[in-house]
XYZ file of C-alpha atoms in Angstrom:
328
model
C 60.736 71.242 104.329
C 63.922 73.238 103.616
C 66.335 71.822 101.064
C 69.504 70.348 102.534
C 72.987 70.163 101.069
C 72.235 66.543 100.208
C 69.050 67.586 98.369
C 70.955 70.127 96.286
C 73.972 67.919 95.600
C 74.206 66.315 92.165
C 75.418 62.740 92.601
C 75.125 62.148 88.841
C 74.708 64.325 85.783
C 71.226 65.922 85.654
C 71.010 64.752 82.015
C 72.304 61.606 80.296
C 75.637 62.203 78.592
C 76.073 60.733 75.133
C 79.639 60.273 73.889
C 80.627 59.952 70.262
C 81.215 56.234 70.858
C 77.767 55.892 72.496
C 76.153 57.568 69.501
C 77.974 55.282 67.072
C 76.896 52.142 68.944
C 73.284 53.351 69.125
C 73.159 54.463 65.522
C 72.604 58.115 66.532
C 74.012 60.952 64.481
C 74.322 64.091 66.620
C 72.408 66.915 64.919
C 70.846 70.226 65.920
C 68.753 68.418 68.541
C 71.986 67.614 70.399
C 74.248 70.069 72.201
C 77.970 69.477 72.548
C 78.874 70.246 76.161
C 82.443 69.000 75.808
C 84.447 67.621 72.932
C 82.886 64.285 72.039
C 80.083 64.581 74.633
C 76.502 65.606 73.857
C 73.189 66.111 75.650
C 69.629 66.692 74.531
C 69.596 70.403 73.623
C 65.955 71.102 74.521
C 66.259 69.391 77.916
C 69.503 71.224 78.676
C 68.051 74.625 77.859
C 65.173 74.013 80.296
C 67.487 73.306 83.222
C 68.119 75.946 85.894
C 71.574 77.487 85.839
C 73.044 75.357 88.624
C 72.004 72.110 86.904
C 73.349 73.232 83.528
C 76.652 73.738 85.276
C 76.406 70.289 86.884
C 75.996 68.767 83.402
C 79.186 70.521 82.295
C 81.055 69.324 85.391
C 80.051 65.709 84.803
C 80.933 65.977 81.116
C 84.404 67.123 82.173
C 84.659 64.216 84.636
C 83.693 61.798 81.867
C 86.895 62.852 80.106
C 88.951 63.368 83.269
C 87.753 60.863 85.893
C 90.787 61.305 88.155
C 90.510 65.088 88.439
C 90.063 66.688 91.875
C 87.219 69.220 91.771
C 87.404 72.424 93.792
C 85.574 75.754 94.217
C 82.248 75.943 92.288
C 82.816 72.513 90.726
C 83.200 70.904 94.151
C 80.127 72.852 95.303
C 78.095 70.827 92.781
C 79.085 67.636 94.568
C 78.633 69.011 98.098
C 75.314 70.738 97.340
C 76.484 74.207 98.363
C 74.278 77.059 97.091
C 74.905 78.390 93.600
C 72.883 81.145 91.942
C 74.450 81.476 88.503
C 76.109 79.218 85.973
C 79.861 79.529 86.580
C 82.049 80.223 83.566
C 84.718 77.705 84.448
C 85.367 74.180 85.608
C 87.693 74.265 88.632
C 90.270 71.580 89.388
C 92.863 71.328 92.160
C 96.295 69.892 91.346
C 98.631 69.875 94.376
C 101.573 68.698 92.238
C 101.715 71.782 90.007
C 103.938 74.749 90.823
C 101.618 77.308 89.195
C 97.934 77.571 88.346
C 96.929 77.590 84.686
C 93.920 77.586 82.380
C 92.927 75.777 79.214
C 89.597 76.532 77.584
C 87.001 76.748 80.347
C 89.097 74.708 82.796
C 91.019 76.411 85.613
C 93.662 74.251 87.266
C 94.541 75.573 90.730
C 97.442 74.946 93.017
C 98.317 76.385 96.408
C 100.965 76.514 99.106
C 98.161 75.556 101.480
C 97.304 71.825 101.367
C 93.733 70.696 100.781
C 92.006 67.630 102.199
C 90.769 65.457 99.333
C 87.686 63.265 99.724
C 85.806 60.795 97.559
C 82.094 61.491 97.179
C 80.151 58.997 95.053
C 83.374 58.137 93.265
C 84.305 61.773 92.558
C 87.446 63.343 94.033
C 86.759 66.748 95.601
C 88.318 69.125 98.074
C 86.733 68.603 101.486
C 83.596 70.496 102.435
C 85.654 72.583 104.888
C 88.231 73.542 102.247
C 85.600 74.093 99.572
C 83.681 76.555 101.757
C 86.851 78.436 102.748
C 88.015 78.647 99.133
C 84.641 79.830 97.816
C 84.034 82.447 100.485
C 87.294 84.134 99.481
C 86.260 84.647 95.845
C 82.469 84.772 95.364
C 80.322 87.870 95.883
C 79.693 88.862 99.534
C 76.014 87.855 99.587
C 76.773 84.477 98.035
C 79.635 84.006 100.510
C 77.125 84.510 103.315
C 74.670 82.009 101.799
C 77.426 79.410 101.399
C 78.648 79.904 104.959
C 75.143 79.764 106.425
C 74.345 76.576 104.511
C 77.527 74.880 105.700
C 76.797 75.588 109.404
C 72.982 75.340 109.402
C 71.689 72.057 110.896
C 68.365 72.525 109.106
C 70.193 72.765 105.763
C 72.279 69.719 106.613
C 75.415 71.741 107.280
C 78.186 69.671 108.828
C 80.561 72.463 109.838
C 80.826 75.059 112.588
C 81.965 78.648 112.351
C 84.844 77.857 114.683
C 86.050 75.134 112.289
C 85.975 77.562 109.382
C 87.867 80.214 111.318
C 90.474 77.723 112.500
C 91.030 76.367 108.976
C 91.433 79.825 107.473
C 93.725 81.048 110.244
C 96.226 78.308 109.410
C 96.384 79.161 105.712
C 99.019 81.358 104.053
C 96.632 82.585 101.362
C 95.655 86.208 102.021
C 93.287 86.554 99.062
C 89.757 87.509 100.058
C 90.486 87.400 103.779
C 88.479 90.582 104.462
C 85.536 89.179 102.467
C 85.765 85.950 104.419
C 85.750 87.753 107.769
C 82.773 89.900 106.697
C 80.753 86.799 105.786
C 81.593 85.068 109.038
C 80.616 88.068 111.126
C 77.098 87.906 109.634
C 76.800 84.105 109.435
C 73.953 82.499 111.369
C 73.218 78.755 111.685
C 69.498 79.554 112.073
C 69.220 80.433 108.363
C 67.036 77.784 106.728
C 67.610 78.584 103.052
C 69.965 80.462 100.723
C 67.125 82.916 100.005
C 66.971 83.773 103.708
C 70.719 84.385 103.771
C 70.602 86.646 100.727
C 67.587 88.468 102.195
C 69.445 89.050 105.445
C 72.373 90.537 103.537
C 70.068 92.991 101.759
C 68.226 93.845 105.000
C 71.428 94.618 106.895
C 73.231 96.418 104.065
C 70.113 98.527 103.437
C 70.300 99.726 107.037
C 67.145 98.110 108.400
C 66.718 96.883 111.949
C 68.447 93.562 112.613
C 65.745 90.858 112.478
C 65.291 87.867 114.749
C 65.460 84.627 112.761
C 62.976 81.761 113.055
C 60.849 83.348 115.786
C 57.949 81.132 116.909
C 54.419 82.235 117.840
C 51.663 80.158 119.397
C 48.231 81.546 118.530
C 44.796 79.923 118.304
C 46.236 76.507 119.063
C 48.787 76.671 116.227
C 52.573 77.025 116.314
C 53.918 79.266 113.556
C 57.583 79.948 112.811
C 58.544 82.955 110.686
C 61.671 83.757 108.661
C 62.252 87.254 110.048
C 60.770 89.107 113.007
C 61.311 92.861 113.470
C 60.764 93.600 117.149
C 60.230 97.340 117.000
C 57.122 97.057 114.799
C 56.170 93.421 115.541
C 56.613 92.940 111.808
C 57.110 89.647 110.025
C 59.127 89.147 106.852
C 58.928 86.052 104.688
C 61.230 85.074 101.833
C 59.062 82.987 99.529
C 60.420 80.086 97.537
C 57.782 78.669 95.226
C 59.305 75.198 95.384
C 57.797 74.586 98.824
C 54.306 74.634 97.302
C 55.050 71.811 94.829
C 53.257 73.600 91.982
C 53.563 70.525 89.751
C 50.881 68.844 91.885
C 47.868 71.151 91.611
C 45.923 69.614 94.490
C 48.858 69.614 96.895
C 49.819 73.145 95.872
C 46.265 74.367 96.484
C 46.234 72.875 99.985
C 49.623 74.346 100.858
C 48.612 77.769 99.570
C 45.427 77.620 101.653
C 47.416 76.652 104.750
C 49.849 79.482 104.132
C 47.018 81.982 103.716
C 45.421 80.807 106.982
C 48.789 81.112 108.718
C 49.334 84.651 107.477
C 45.790 85.707 108.432
C 46.265 84.210 111.913
C 49.451 86.203 112.455
C 47.845 89.380 111.116
C 44.952 88.951 113.562
C 47.492 89.178 116.356
C 48.814 92.552 115.181
C 51.761 91.386 113.116
C 52.151 93.363 109.872
C 53.336 91.053 107.133
C 55.830 91.562 104.265
C 56.640 89.014 101.568
C 59.207 88.920 98.784
C 60.669 86.379 96.387
C 64.118 85.674 94.976
C 63.951 88.162 92.114
C 63.058 90.891 94.639
C 66.240 90.112 96.552
C 68.475 90.530 93.507
C 66.773 93.819 92.615
C 67.093 95.068 96.246
C 64.494 97.864 96.028
C 61.392 95.595 95.993
C 62.565 93.928 99.206
C 63.265 97.310 100.791
C 59.837 98.580 99.732
C 58.186 95.519 101.301
C 59.900 96.220 104.623
C 59.165 99.951 104.477
C 55.486 99.170 103.870
C 55.220 97.550 107.326
C 57.231 100.270 109.032
C 60.553 98.517 109.643
C 62.914 101.357 110.617
C 66.244 102.291 109.078
C 68.755 102.281 111.949
C 72.142 102.543 110.204
C 73.781 103.921 107.090
C 72.983 102.127 103.830
C 75.980 100.251 102.366
C 75.560 100.932 98.666
C 78.913 99.407 97.745
C 77.826 96.066 99.221
C 74.371 96.185 97.629
C 75.864 96.760 94.184
C 77.639 93.400 94.436
C 74.266 91.642 94.103
C 73.910 92.937 90.557
C 76.892 91.189 89.003
C 78.958 88.050 89.299
C 82.208 88.098 87.317
C 82.684 84.365 87.897
C 79.412 83.520 86.118
C 78.566 83.121 82.465
C 76.959 86.336 81.156
C 73.212 86.552 80.664
C 72.401 83.302 82.449
C 69.294 83.181 84.566
C 69.654 82.784 88.312
C 68.422 79.607 89.959
């Protein structure tokens, strides 16, 4: 089953936070086995280093909240609470303060203000900008492919999205902020509520910017008594494209993973028997671009428009992320 916003949301810190006072009461002396994630707050270093990027960031956000419980989270920090897709570990903690006259920064904390009001909601005791405002704010500033993934997730029923594209457009149209408006419009022109995962959204961005034929999403086929739905269908060559996420196989359970892999192999063979060439790729192929393009070329998907190299380059960097962090 696809992950929903609720599945991705972090209602609590992914790791226990140990304050200086906690350590004193427990007779613990923080040493090299502990990592300071905020002044006076520590986590198990080994456990932290094993976390994917988005969960490391969630630990940092909750460490900040431990010190600042009344803060209103926004942008990437609010995305942690709402479960919006994130692919890197952001550099900064983002807070909204409607009472300030100017934005400012201290350390890794960015305090934002705006002439445009934000709706503030409480989610599991945490104050955040509303899902609608969080999506609008993020789409203005993140990379184009990530903006598409965030938009798709927020409007996709399968991903638990609670918004509509018309709501997003209406909210943005009433705002004075002009920053990133062209980026926002570009994301919304490509947005599709049929996208069932962030990987599918990123794949679609690469497919379209590389000039390939526009695919049909979530096409269903009924062969040999079985109903099969595919991520991408390319009509001109009857080709099928699949963006693989290994999480769906539950690799931690060997028996379950083996059964799911067998079922997937049978499904692919069934579709191939009915003259559907098959291409697969995984997340790292999306970021690299060329492996995904090679997979599509191998099944004959045609190039029908000019390649947008300037857009494809944006997949290779994220100035809002910490350098050298792994994607997740």
